[in-house]
């Protein structure tokens, strides 16, 4: 099943996930990224790459996280493909610490 980016990405956008993806399935806006479920090959490489554990295999989503499936699918159509790593957003380190990672 496809992987999805959940809320921890917002305000961090470390993009280590993008560098690990072999099929360029990530799309980005100014605050976070999303995975296109039509392109994700379920390799799982992005999961350990994310420093704030924002990425979850669809099957492992908690009930309260299910909405991220639709959000990723819709946002991937709206925002451009991100193929290369970017610098983390300002405040990413503080957010990471606040999240406990
Ligand atoms: Fe976001 Fe983690 Fe990727 S913070 S951009 S899902 S490495």
PDB file of C-alpha atoms and ligand atoms in Angstrom, residues 5 8-10 12-18 26 32-33 46 49-55 82, ligand 1:
ATOM      1  CA  UNK A   5       3.104  11.958   4.795  1.00  0.00           C
ATOM      2  CA  UNK A   8       4.882  16.033  11.517  1.00  0.00           C
ATOM      3  CA  UNK A   9       6.235  17.233   8.169  1.00  0.00           C
ATOM      4  CA  UNK A  10       4.483  20.577   8.422  1.00  0.00           C
ATOM      5  CA  UNK A  12       9.943  20.968   9.048  1.00  0.00           C
ATOM      6  CA  UNK A  13      10.152  19.826   5.415  1.00  0.00           C
ATOM      7  CA  UNK A  14      13.516  18.160   5.872  1.00  0.00           C
ATOM      8  CA  UNK A  15      13.258  16.481   2.417  1.00  0.00           C
ATOM      9  CA  UNK A  16      15.555  13.574   3.314  1.00  0.00           C
ATOM     10  CA  UNK A  17      12.596  11.535   2.072  1.00  0.00           C
ATOM     11  CA  UNK A  18      12.817  13.091  -1.371  1.00  0.00           C
ATOM     12  CA  UNK A  26       6.975  13.602  -3.669  1.00  0.00           C
ATOM     13  CA  UNK A  32       5.510  20.349   3.700  1.00  0.00           C
ATOM     14  CA  UNK A  33       5.483  17.474   1.213  1.00  0.00           C
ATOM     15  CA  UNK A  46      11.476   7.243   2.903  1.00  0.00           C
ATOM     16  CA  UNK A  49      14.915   8.791   6.148  1.00  0.00           C
ATOM     17  CA  UNK A  50      12.533  11.244   7.826  1.00  0.00           C
ATOM     18  CA  UNK A  51      14.005  12.726  11.018  1.00  0.00           C
ATOM     19  CA  UNK A  52      10.560  13.432  12.491  1.00  0.00           C
ATOM     20  CA  UNK A  53       8.874  10.157  11.525  1.00  0.00           C
ATOM     21  CA  UNK A  54       6.276  11.907   9.403  1.00  0.00           C
ATOM     22  CA  UNK A  55       5.869   9.079   6.872  1.00  0.00           C
ATOM     23  CA  UNK A  82      10.025  17.818  -5.826  1.00  0.00           C
TER      24      UNK A  82
HETATM   25 FE1  LIG B   1       8.780  16.042   5.590  1.00  0.00          FE
HETATM   26 FE2  LIG B   1      10.208  14.190   6.761  1.00  0.00          FE
HETATM   27 FE3  LIG B   1      10.246  14.388   4.193  1.00  0.00          FE
HETATM   28  S1  LIG B   1       9.913  16.276   7.490  1.00  0.00           S
HETATM   29  S2  LIG B   1       9.942  16.545   3.772  1.00  0.00           S
HETATM   30  S3  LIG B   1       8.474  13.850   5.401  1.00  0.00           S
HETATM   31  S4  LIG B   1      11.999  13.937   5.486  1.00  0.00           S
END
